[in-house]
Every structure is written in structure tokens, then in C-alpha cells.
Coordinates of C-alpha atoms in Angstrom, one line a residue:
M1 CA 151.5 38.6 -23.2
K2 CA 149.1 40.9 -25.0
E3 CA 150.2 41.6 -28.6
M4 CA 153.8 40.7 -27.8
T5 CA 154.6 38.8 -31.0
L6 CA 158.2 38.6 -32.2
E7 CA 157.2 40.9 -35.1
H8 CA 155.8 43.6 -32.8
I9 CA 158.8 43.3 -30.5
A10 CA 161.3 43.8 -33.4
Q11 CA 159.4 46.9 -34.4
A12 CA 159.2 48.2 -30.9
C13 CA 163.0 48.1 -30.4
Q14 CA 163.9 48.9 -34.0
G15 CA 165.6 45.5 -34.3
T16 CA 166.0 43.1 -37.2
Y17 CA 164.1 39.8 -37.1
V18 CA 166.3 36.9 -38.1
G19 CA 164.8 33.4 -38.5
D20 CA 161.9 31.4 -39.8
P21 CA 159.4 33.9 -41.3
A22 CA 156.5 31.7 -40.1
K23 CA 157.5 32.4 -36.5
R24 CA 157.2 36.1 -36.7
Q25 CA 153.7 35.9 -35.1
T26 CA 154.9 33.8 -32.2
E27 CA 153.7 35.4 -29.0
I28 CA 156.2 35.3 -26.1
M29 CA 155.1 34.2 -22.6
G30 CA 157.5 36.5 -20.8
A31 CA 160.9 38.1 -20.9
V32 CA 164.0 37.9 -18.7
T33 CA 167.6 39.0 -18.6
D34 CA 168.7 36.3 -16.2
S35 CA 169.1 32.9 -17.8
R36 CA 168.3 31.2 -14.5
E37 CA 164.8 32.7 -14.6
L38 CA 164.0 31.7 -18.2
E39 CA 160.9 29.5 -18.8
E40 CA 159.7 27.8 -21.9
G41 CA 158.3 30.3 -24.4
Y42 CA 160.2 33.3 -22.9
L43 CA 162.3 35.9 -24.7
F44 CA 165.8 36.2 -23.4
I45 CA 167.4 39.6 -23.4
P46 CA 171.2 39.4 -22.9
I47 CA 172.7 42.4 -21.0
K48 CA 176.4 43.1 -21.0
G49 CA 177.6 43.7 -17.4
A50 CA 180.9 44.7 -15.9
K51 CA 181.9 41.0 -15.4
V52 CA 179.4 38.9 -17.3
D53 CA 178.0 39.2 -20.8
G54 CA 174.5 37.7 -21.1
H55 CA 175.2 36.7 -24.7
D56 CA 177.4 33.9 -23.3
F57 CA 174.2 32.2 -22.0
I58 CA 172.3 32.2 -25.3
P59 CA 173.0 28.5 -26.0
Q60 CA 171.9 27.6 -22.5
V61 CA 168.5 29.4 -22.7
I62 CA 167.8 27.9 -26.2
G63 CA 168.3 24.5 -24.5
K64 CA 165.8 25.5 -21.9
G65 CA 163.1 26.3 -24.4
A66 CA 163.4 30.1 -25.1
A67 CA 161.0 31.2 -27.8
A68 CA 163.6 33.8 -29.1
V69 CA 166.5 35.9 -28.0
L70 CA 167.8 39.4 -28.6
S71 CA 171.4 39.8 -29.6
E72 CA 173.9 42.6 -30.3
K73 CA 175.9 40.1 -32.3
E74 CA 175.2 37.9 -35.3
L75 CA 174.2 34.4 -34.3
P76 CA 175.1 31.9 -37.1
D77 CA 172.9 28.8 -37.2
C78 CA 170.8 30.0 -34.3
A79 CA 168.2 27.3 -33.4
V80 CA 165.5 29.9 -32.6
P81 CA 164.6 33.2 -34.1
Y82 CA 166.6 36.2 -32.8
I83 CA 166.2 39.9 -33.0
R84 CA 169.4 41.8 -33.8
V85 CA 169.7 45.1 -31.9
A86 CA 172.3 47.8 -31.4
S87 CA 171.8 47.7 -27.6
S88 CA 170.1 45.0 -25.6
E89 CA 169.7 47.4 -22.7
Q90 CA 167.9 50.0 -24.8
A91 CA 165.9 47.4 -26.5
L92 CA 164.7 46.2 -23.1
K93 CA 163.4 49.7 -22.3
D94 CA 161.8 50.0 -25.7
I95 CA 160.0 46.7 -25.5
A96 CA 158.7 47.5 -22.0
E97 CA 157.5 50.9 -23.1
Y98 CA 155.6 49.2 -26.0
Y99 CA 154.1 46.6 -23.7
R100 CA 153.0 49.3 -21.3
S101 CA 151.2 51.1 -24.1
R102 CA 149.1 47.9 -24.6
L103 CA 148.0 47.7 -21.0
T104 CA 144.9 49.3 -19.5
I105 CA 145.4 48.6 -15.8
P106 CA 146.4 51.5 -13.5
I107 CA 150.0 51.7 -12.6
V108 CA 151.2 53.4 -9.4
G109 CA 154.7 54.8 -9.5
I110 CA 156.5 55.5 -6.2
T111 CA 159.7 57.5 -5.7
G112 CA 161.3 59.5 -2.9
S113 CA 164.6 59.7 -1.0
V114 CA 163.6 57.2 1.6
G115 CA 160.6 54.9 2.3
K116 CA 159.9 53.9 -1.3
T117 CA 159.9 50.1 -0.7
S118 CA 158.0 50.2 2.6
T119 CA 155.4 52.5 1.0
K120 CA 155.2 50.2 -2.1
E121 CA 154.5 47.3 0.2
M122 CA 151.8 49.1 2.1
I123 CA 150.1 50.4 -1.1
A124 CA 150.3 46.9 -2.6
S125 CA 148.7 45.4 0.5
V126 CA 145.9 47.9 0.4
L127 CA 145.2 47.5 -3.3
S128 CA 145.3 43.7 -3.0
Q129 CA 142.1 43.9 -0.9
K130 CA 140.2 44.8 -4.2
Y131 CA 142.5 44.1 -7.1
S132 CA 145.0 41.5 -8.3
V133 CA 148.2 43.4 -7.9
L134 CA 151.7 43.1 -9.3
K135 CA 154.5 44.9 -7.4
T136 CA 158.2 45.5 -7.8
K137 CA 160.2 42.7 -6.3
G138 CA 163.4 43.3 -4.5
N139 CA 165.3 46.3 -5.8
Y140 CA 164.1 46.1 -9.4
N141 CA 163.6 49.9 -9.5
N142 CA 166.2 51.2 -12.0
E143 CA 166.4 51.3 -15.8
I144 CA 166.7 47.6 -16.0
G145 CA 164.6 46.5 -13.1
L146 CA 161.6 48.7 -13.9
P147 CA 161.2 47.4 -17.5
L148 CA 161.5 43.8 -16.2
T149 CA 158.9 44.5 -13.6
L150 CA 156.4 45.8 -16.3
L151 CA 157.1 42.7 -18.4
R152 CA 155.9 40.6 -15.5
I153 CA 152.4 42.0 -15.8
R154 CA 149.9 39.4 -17.0
E155 CA 146.3 39.2 -18.0
E156 CA 145.1 38.4 -14.5
H157 CA 146.7 41.6 -13.0
Q158 CA 144.3 44.5 -12.3
A159 CA 146.9 47.0 -11.0
A160 CA 150.6 47.4 -10.7
V161 CA 152.7 49.1 -8.0
V162 CA 156.2 50.0 -9.2
E163 CA 159.2 51.5 -7.4
M164 CA 161.2 54.1 -9.3
G165 CA 164.8 54.8 -8.0
I166 CA 167.3 57.2 -9.4
S167 CA 170.7 58.8 -8.7
D168 CA 171.0 61.4 -11.4
F169 CA 169.1 63.9 -13.6
G170 CA 167.3 62.4 -16.6
E171 CA 166.9 58.9 -15.1
M172 CA 163.4 59.5 -13.7
H173 CA 162.3 61.0 -17.1
R174 CA 163.4 57.8 -18.8
L175 CA 161.7 55.7 -16.2
A176 CA 158.5 57.7 -16.4
K177 CA 158.5 57.4 -20.2
I178 CA 158.5 53.6 -19.8
A179 CA 156.1 53.2 -16.9
R180 CA 153.7 56.2 -17.6
P181 CA 152.2 55.9 -14.1
D182 CA 148.6 56.8 -13.6
I183 CA 149.2 57.7 -9.9
C184 CA 152.5 59.3 -8.8
V185 CA 153.6 59.0 -5.2
I186 CA 156.6 60.9 -3.7
T187 CA 157.4 60.0 -0.1
N188 CA 159.9 62.8 0.7
I189 CA 162.8 64.8 -0.6
G190 CA 165.8 63.9 1.6
I191 CA 169.6 63.9 1.2
C192 CA 170.3 60.8 -0.8
H193 CA 172.5 60.8 -4.0
L194 CA 174.0 64.2 -3.3
E195 CA 177.1 63.3 -5.4
N196 CA 175.1 64.0 -8.6
L197 CA 172.1 65.9 -7.5
K198 CA 174.0 68.3 -5.1
T199 CA 171.1 69.8 -3.1
R200 CA 167.6 69.0 -2.0
D201 CA 166.3 71.3 -4.7
G202 CA 168.3 69.2 -7.2
I203 CA 166.7 66.1 -5.7
L204 CA 163.2 67.6 -6.0
Q205 CA 163.9 68.5 -9.7
A206 CA 165.1 65.0 -10.5
K207 CA 162.3 63.2 -8.6
S208 CA 159.7 65.5 -10.2
E209 CA 160.5 64.1 -13.6
I210 CA 158.1 61.3 -12.6
F211 CA 155.3 63.8 -13.6
D212 CA 156.6 64.1 -17.2
Y213 CA 154.2 61.5 -18.6
L214 CA 151.3 61.9 -16.2
K215 CA 148.0 61.8 -18.0
P216 CA 145.5 64.7 -17.4
E217 CA 143.2 62.3 -15.6
G218 CA 146.1 61.0 -13.4
H219 CA 146.7 61.5 -9.7
I220 CA 149.5 62.8 -7.5
V221 CA 149.9 61.8 -3.9
L222 CA 152.5 63.7 -1.9
N223 CA 153.8 63.9 1.7
G224 CA 152.5 67.3 2.9
E225 CA 155.0 67.3 5.8
D226 CA 157.9 67.7 3.3
D227 CA 158.7 71.4 2.8
K228 CA 159.8 70.8 -0.8
L229 CA 156.8 68.7 -1.9
S230 CA 154.2 70.8 -0.1
A231 CA 155.2 73.7 -2.4
I232 CA 153.9 71.8 -5.4
E233 CA 150.5 73.4 -6.2
E234 CA 149.6 71.6 -9.4
V235 CA 151.3 69.7 -12.3
S236 CA 149.7 70.2 -15.7
G237 CA 146.3 70.8 -14.1
V238 CA 146.6 67.9 -11.7
H239 CA 146.3 69.1 -8.1
P240 CA 148.1 66.8 -5.6
I241 CA 146.5 64.9 -2.7
F242 CA 148.6 65.7 0.4
Y243 CA 148.9 63.5 3.4
G244 CA 150.4 64.3 6.9
F245 CA 149.4 65.3 10.3
P246 CA 146.9 68.0 11.4
Q247 CA 147.7 71.6 10.7
E248 CA 149.6 73.4 13.3
Q249 CA 150.5 77.0 13.7
G250 CA 153.4 77.8 11.5
D251 CA 152.5 75.1 9.0
N252 CA 152.8 76.0 5.4
G253 CA 149.0 76.3 5.0
I254 CA 148.4 73.5 2.5
R255 CA 145.3 71.5 3.0
K256 CA 146.0 67.8 3.8
Q257 CA 143.2 65.8 2.5
I258 CA 144.5 62.8 4.4
Y259 CA 145.8 63.2 7.9
A260 CA 146.4 61.1 11.0
D261 CA 145.9 61.7 14.7
Q262 CA 145.5 59.6 17.9
V263 CA 148.8 58.0 17.2
E264 CA 149.7 55.3 19.7
N265 CA 153.1 53.7 19.6
C266 CA 152.9 50.0 20.5
G267 CA 156.6 49.4 20.4
L268 CA 157.7 46.5 18.3
K269 CA 154.1 45.4 17.9
G270 CA 153.4 48.4 15.6
V271 CA 151.5 51.6 15.7
K272 CA 147.8 52.5 16.1
A273 CA 146.4 55.7 14.5
Q274 CA 143.2 57.3 13.3
I275 CA 143.4 58.2 9.6
H276 CA 141.0 60.9 8.3
T277 CA 140.0 61.0 4.6
P278 CA 137.4 62.8 2.5
K279 CA 135.3 59.7 2.8
G280 CA 135.6 59.4 6.6
A281 CA 138.0 58.2 9.3
I282 CA 139.4 54.7 10.0
H283 CA 141.1 53.4 13.1
V284 CA 144.1 51.2 12.1
H285 CA 146.7 49.0 13.8
I286 CA 149.7 49.1 11.6
P287 CA 151.5 45.8 12.4
I288 CA 155.0 47.2 11.7
P289 CA 157.0 49.1 14.3
G290 CA 158.0 52.7 13.8
E291 CA 155.8 55.8 13.7
H292 CA 157.1 56.6 10.2
N293 CA 154.8 53.8 9.0
V294 CA 151.9 56.1 9.7
Y295 CA 153.1 58.1 6.6
N296 CA 153.2 54.9 4.5
A297 CA 149.6 54.1 5.6
M298 CA 148.4 57.6 4.8
A299 CA 150.0 57.3 1.3
A300 CA 148.4 54.0 0.8
A301 CA 145.0 55.4 1.8
G302 CA 145.4 58.2 -0.7
V303 CA 146.2 55.7 -3.5
G304 CA 143.3 53.5 -2.5
L305 CA 140.9 56.4 -2.7
C306 CA 142.2 57.3 -6.1
L307 CA 141.2 53.8 -7.2
D308 CA 137.7 53.9 -5.7
M309 CA 138.3 51.6 -2.8
E310 CA 136.1 51.5 0.3
L311 CA 137.5 52.6 3.7
S312 CA 137.0 49.1 5.0
E313 CA 139.2 47.7 2.3
I314 CA 141.8 50.3 2.9
Q315 CA 141.8 49.6 6.6
A316 CA 142.1 45.8 6.0
G317 CA 145.1 46.4 3.7
I318 CA 146.9 48.5 6.1
E319 CA 146.4 46.1 9.0
R320 CA 147.6 43.1 6.8
A321 CA 150.8 44.9 5.6
E322 CA 154.0 42.9 6.1
T323 CA 157.7 43.7 6.2
I324 CA 160.0 42.2 3.6
G325 CA 163.4 40.6 4.2
G326 CA 166.1 43.2 4.9
R327 CA 163.6 46.0 5.6
S328 CA 163.0 46.4 9.4
N329 CA 162.4 42.7 9.5
L330 CA 161.9 41.6 13.1
M331 CA 163.5 38.2 13.8
E332 CA 163.5 36.2 17.0
I333 CA 166.9 34.6 17.4
G334 CA 167.2 32.7 20.5
D335 CA 166.0 35.0 23.3
M336 CA 166.9 38.1 21.3
I337 CA 165.1 40.4 18.9
V338 CA 167.1 41.3 15.8
I339 CA 165.9 44.1 13.5
D340 CA 167.3 43.1 10.1
D341 CA 167.3 46.4 8.2
C342 CA 170.5 45.9 6.3
Y343 CA 169.1 46.3 2.8
N344 CA 170.4 49.8 2.4
A345 CA 171.0 53.0 4.5
N346 CA 171.0 56.8 4.3
P347 CA 170.8 59.4 7.2
V348 CA 167.0 59.5 7.1
S349 CA 166.4 55.8 7.1
M350 CA 169.1 55.4 9.8
R351 CA 167.2 57.7 12.1
A352 CA 163.9 55.9 11.4
S353 CA 165.5 52.5 12.2
L354 CA 167.0 53.9 15.4
D355 CA 163.5 55.2 16.3
V356 CA 162.3 51.6 16.0
L357 CA 165.2 50.2 18.1
A358 CA 164.3 52.6 20.9
Y359 CA 161.1 50.7 21.4
G360 CA 163.0 47.5 22.2
L361 CA 162.9 45.7 25.5
G362 CA 166.1 44.8 27.4
R363 CA 169.4 46.2 26.2
T364 CA 169.2 48.1 22.8
I365 CA 172.2 47.6 20.5
A366 CA 172.8 49.4 17.2
V367 CA 175.1 47.6 14.8
L368 CA 175.8 50.2 12.1
G369 CA 178.0 50.6 9.0
D370 CA 179.0 53.0 6.3
M371 CA 176.4 54.8 4.2
G372 CA 177.2 55.4 0.5
E373 CA 176.7 58.1 -2.1
L374 CA 176.5 61.0 0.4
G375 CA 178.8 63.4 -1.4
E376 CA 181.2 65.9 0.1
N377 CA 179.3 66.1 3.4
E378 CA 179.5 62.3 4.1
K379 CA 181.6 62.6 7.2
H380 CA 179.3 65.2 8.8
L381 CA 176.2 63.1 7.9
H382 CA 177.8 60.0 9.5
Y383 CA 178.6 62.1 12.6
G384 CA 175.0 63.2 12.8
V385 CA 173.7 59.6 12.8
G386 CA 176.0 58.9 15.7
E387 CA 174.7 61.9 17.6
Y388 CA 171.2 60.7 17.0
A389 CA 171.9 57.2 18.2
A390 CA 173.2 58.7 21.5
K391 CA 170.1 61.0 21.8
K392 CA 167.9 57.9 21.4
Q393 CA 169.8 56.4 24.4
V394 CA 170.8 53.3 22.5
G395 CA 172.5 51.1 25.0
A396 CA 175.5 50.1 22.9
I397 CA 176.7 51.2 19.4
F398 CA 178.9 48.9 17.3
C399 CA 180.3 50.6 14.1
A400 CA 182.3 49.2 11.2
G401 CA 183.8 50.9 8.2
T402 CA 186.0 53.9 7.4
L403 CA 183.2 56.5 7.4
S404 CA 181.6 55.0 10.5
R405 CA 184.5 56.2 12.5
E406 CA 182.7 59.6 12.3
M407 CA 179.5 57.9 13.4
A408 CA 181.3 56.5 16.5
K409 CA 182.8 59.9 17.2
G410 CA 179.4 61.6 17.0
A411 CA 177.9 59.1 19.4
K412 CA 180.7 59.6 21.9
D413 CA 180.6 63.4 21.7
A414 CA 176.9 63.3 22.4
G415 CA 177.4 61.3 25.6
A416 CA 177.0 57.6 24.6
K417 CA 179.2 55.4 26.8
Q418 CA 179.2 52.1 25.1
V419 CA 180.6 52.9 21.6
F420 CA 182.8 50.6 19.6
H421 CA 184.4 51.2 16.2
F422 CA 186.1 48.6 13.9
E423 CA 187.7 49.0 10.5
T424 CA 186.1 45.9 9.1
R425 CA 182.9 44.1 9.5
E426 CA 184.7 40.9 10.4
E427 CA 186.5 42.5 13.4
M428 CA 183.2 44.0 14.6
V429 CA 181.3 40.7 14.4
A430 CA 184.0 38.9 16.5
H431 CA 183.5 41.4 19.3
L432 CA 179.8 41.7 18.9
L433 CA 179.1 38.0 19.3
G434 CA 180.9 38.0 22.6
Y435 CA 178.9 41.0 23.8
L436 CA 175.3 39.9 22.9
Q437 CA 173.2 38.2 25.5
K438 CA 169.6 37.0 26.2
G439 CA 166.9 39.7 26.1
D440 CA 168.8 42.1 23.8
T441 CA 167.2 44.0 20.9
V442 CA 169.6 44.5 18.1
L443 CA 169.4 46.7 15.0
V444 CA 171.6 45.8 12.0
K445 CA 171.9 48.4 9.3
A446 CA 174.3 49.7 6.7
S447 CA 174.5 50.4 3.0
H448 CA 174.3 47.4 0.8
F449 CA 178.0 47.4 -0.1
M450 CA 178.9 46.7 3.5
E451 CA 177.3 43.3 3.2
F452 CA 175.7 43.4 6.7
P453 CA 173.4 40.5 6.0
E454 CA 176.5 38.5 6.9
V455 CA 176.2 40.0 10.4
V456 CA 172.7 38.6 10.8
K457 CA 173.9 35.2 9.6
E458 CA 176.6 35.2 12.2
I459 CA 174.2 36.1 15.0
K460 CA 171.8 33.3 13.7
A461 CA 174.7 30.8 13.6
K462 CA 175.6 31.4 17.2
F463 CA 172.3 32.2 19.0
G464 CA 169.7 30.5 16.7
A465 CA 168.0 27.2 17.7
A466 CA 170.1 24.2 17.0

């Protein structure tokens, strides 16, 4: 890792180096907070959690060949050098910020109320047609995950695509200070995290903190269909690149430099579209179901153009994009199609997933659970999802959880006939397994705390190949 000696690390996090003076110039090979991920020559950063204190694993990582450790405590007779810090968590951020300052590769920062991860995957797929790309893995998008992502960047990487997630004011400012993205992408301003941010204007304000450390030569790529984002004219002299669909009467009048038309829905086989750019148009077949993926493709095209990619490279990247586990992941289980989208949920992503389900063959079945962090309107928002499921003419709706009672009520009030509500996931699964049959298309989606991956496991166990 470039210029990541123990001496530089101690200076970066204002820590005190303790150990053999001759090892001050030791350069670490990587840094982790999880002892299970440690490799020889790595720096271990112990984080205090609600249940586990990483300091308890220091002897273990030393035995695995750690080059050094951070510590908030004195470590008598430590077998490797350690850096004493006031806060390991803050030190992690400081170290990542320092490392970022030594990097010259472009970093793409992505935020938004919904679609961050799928857009990240699409952008990474496009950029990988020309560059060696590092991208955020899993949900490493917060004040611990983002620094760890940056510390995974190695000499062979030519670009990085990082996801930046928040739930309160000030968080994005701190993330931007660490990542200092060269290209900022915002997918939309929805209604997530209303408990802290209160309104969509509050969400816009918080998300816009991503611009706080944008360089004058940087780029901004925004969804021009979003009424809040389309009002952004410039940021410190940087004019956004907007993407969306062709102008229509009543539109807000912004010019979308990237737009799509000739959209053809191919059901569960994806979407076809023509994407227009300042360099020309490309016809693409997005291999992921759901028309919302056209937005992801347009955003990726915008980023690709910012990094001087050819249209043929952008087209190839879009057409090779893949889903990731837990995100609209289509699975064939027995003679059924299961859409495993149970990574997380909010009203916008619920509707998008129901849109995908509507393309299914045979009976369509929505297996839905509670959505978290929706604030005082949570019941109304759950009710609205139920209404939407009924309007999409979903064949059967199975709901589990306290708030999902409102979801079931909304579906019934909107005319859905096959609607079932259960207090617990376990009760729901017991009835669901007896209801499913060959040819069904099944959507499974809820917020992470509902543990709906267990639903998919149960379906696999009963209907999967022996």
C-alpha cells in the first residue's frame, strides 16, 4: 500500500507508535477490522461493538501474522508494534483519508435514497471494460465500511466505485471528506430515513453533502427525472450531467444530456433501450429485469463518458451487468422462479420489485415484510405498498410483521383477493410452503431486520433439487 508505513499511519491518526523503532518504516499490506479477514502483513483495527470488542482478538491476529495493531488500550509485552489511539473508529477514518490522499485514481461516489447498489454494480461493470475497478462489496457503505473499502485499493486498480449511505445530517460530509469522490452520482431523493431527515428537502440537503469535497475539475451525474435533483443548476462551478427520458410538455425544462427511448420490456429477461449521449446513441439489452434498470444504465453511461470511455465499451459494460445476491436475484428453484430481493426495503424499492414481479409467468406471489426507519408515516407508507401490489394485479400477497398488517389492509382495500397476513415470519413460511406450486413466480422482500433470506432458504429446502 502506497506510503502506508507504520510511521505515516501513526501520524495520520494522531496515534502513538509503541514498539521496535526499526519497524517504524514497515509498510502494511492491508487493513481490516474483522480478525477473520486478516492476512499476513496486515494492520488490525479493533472496533468496539455493542456485543463484541475487537481488542479481544488482538492475540489471535498477532498469531496470524499481523504486521501491527491499533489499540485504545495499553498492550504490555505486545509481540508486534502497536499504535495507541483514543478511538479506533476515528483512527480508521483518519487512516483511510490519508491513504485516499496518496491515490491518483478516479473515485466514483454513489448515493441516493434507492438504487445505490444496483447503480454501483452497473457503473462498475461499465468501467471494467476499460479499467481495473474496485467496488464496494456488500453493504460496506457507512463510516466503517467506506474507509475499509478505500483501504482495499491496490496498485493494480485504475478506478474505484464506492457506495455512500447515510441516515442523518453530517454523515455524508464525513464520508465525502474521506472518499473525496471525483465523480458524484445521486440516483434519487426518496423517502428513506425520515426519522432523522424528516422531509425530502432534508434528504436532499443531507445527500448533497457528497459535493462538499468535490474538486473543481470533478463531475456530477444526476437523475434528471427527480424533481429535487433537477433543480440543482451547479455546485461550485460544476454543472451536472442529467440523465432521464426525453423532454415532455410540463417537464422542468432541464436539458438531459443522456436520455433513453425505444424502451422494450423483455420481462424477466431484462430490458432493451436506446441510450442517447453527446457522443452518439447505443442500443443496449440490459440483462436485468425491471425498467428502473434503464436509469442505472444511463447513470453508468454518464460516468463512462466522464472517464473518456468509448460508446462500444459502455454498451458492452451495460450488457454484461449482473445482479448480486439479495438484490433482484432471479433463482430457479424447482419449477418456480424466485426473485430474491430481501437485502433491504423501502417504499420506492418495494414498488420497483413489484414491477419486476408483474413480468413473471404463471401465478405471481409477493412475500413481503416490514420496512424500517420510515418515521411517523410508516403505517401509511406500508398501506401504500399494499395498494400498489393490488394495482399490479399480483396473484397472491403474503405479509409478515407488525407494520405489514397495514400492507395487507392496503392490498385488500384496493381489491386484492388473495391476501394473507401473519405476525411472524415463521407462521407465514409454514402457510406459504403449502401454497406454492410449479410455475409460480415469487418475490421475497423486506427490510434486513426481518431476516427474509430465511424464507428463500425454506423454499429452496422444500422445492430445490435433491
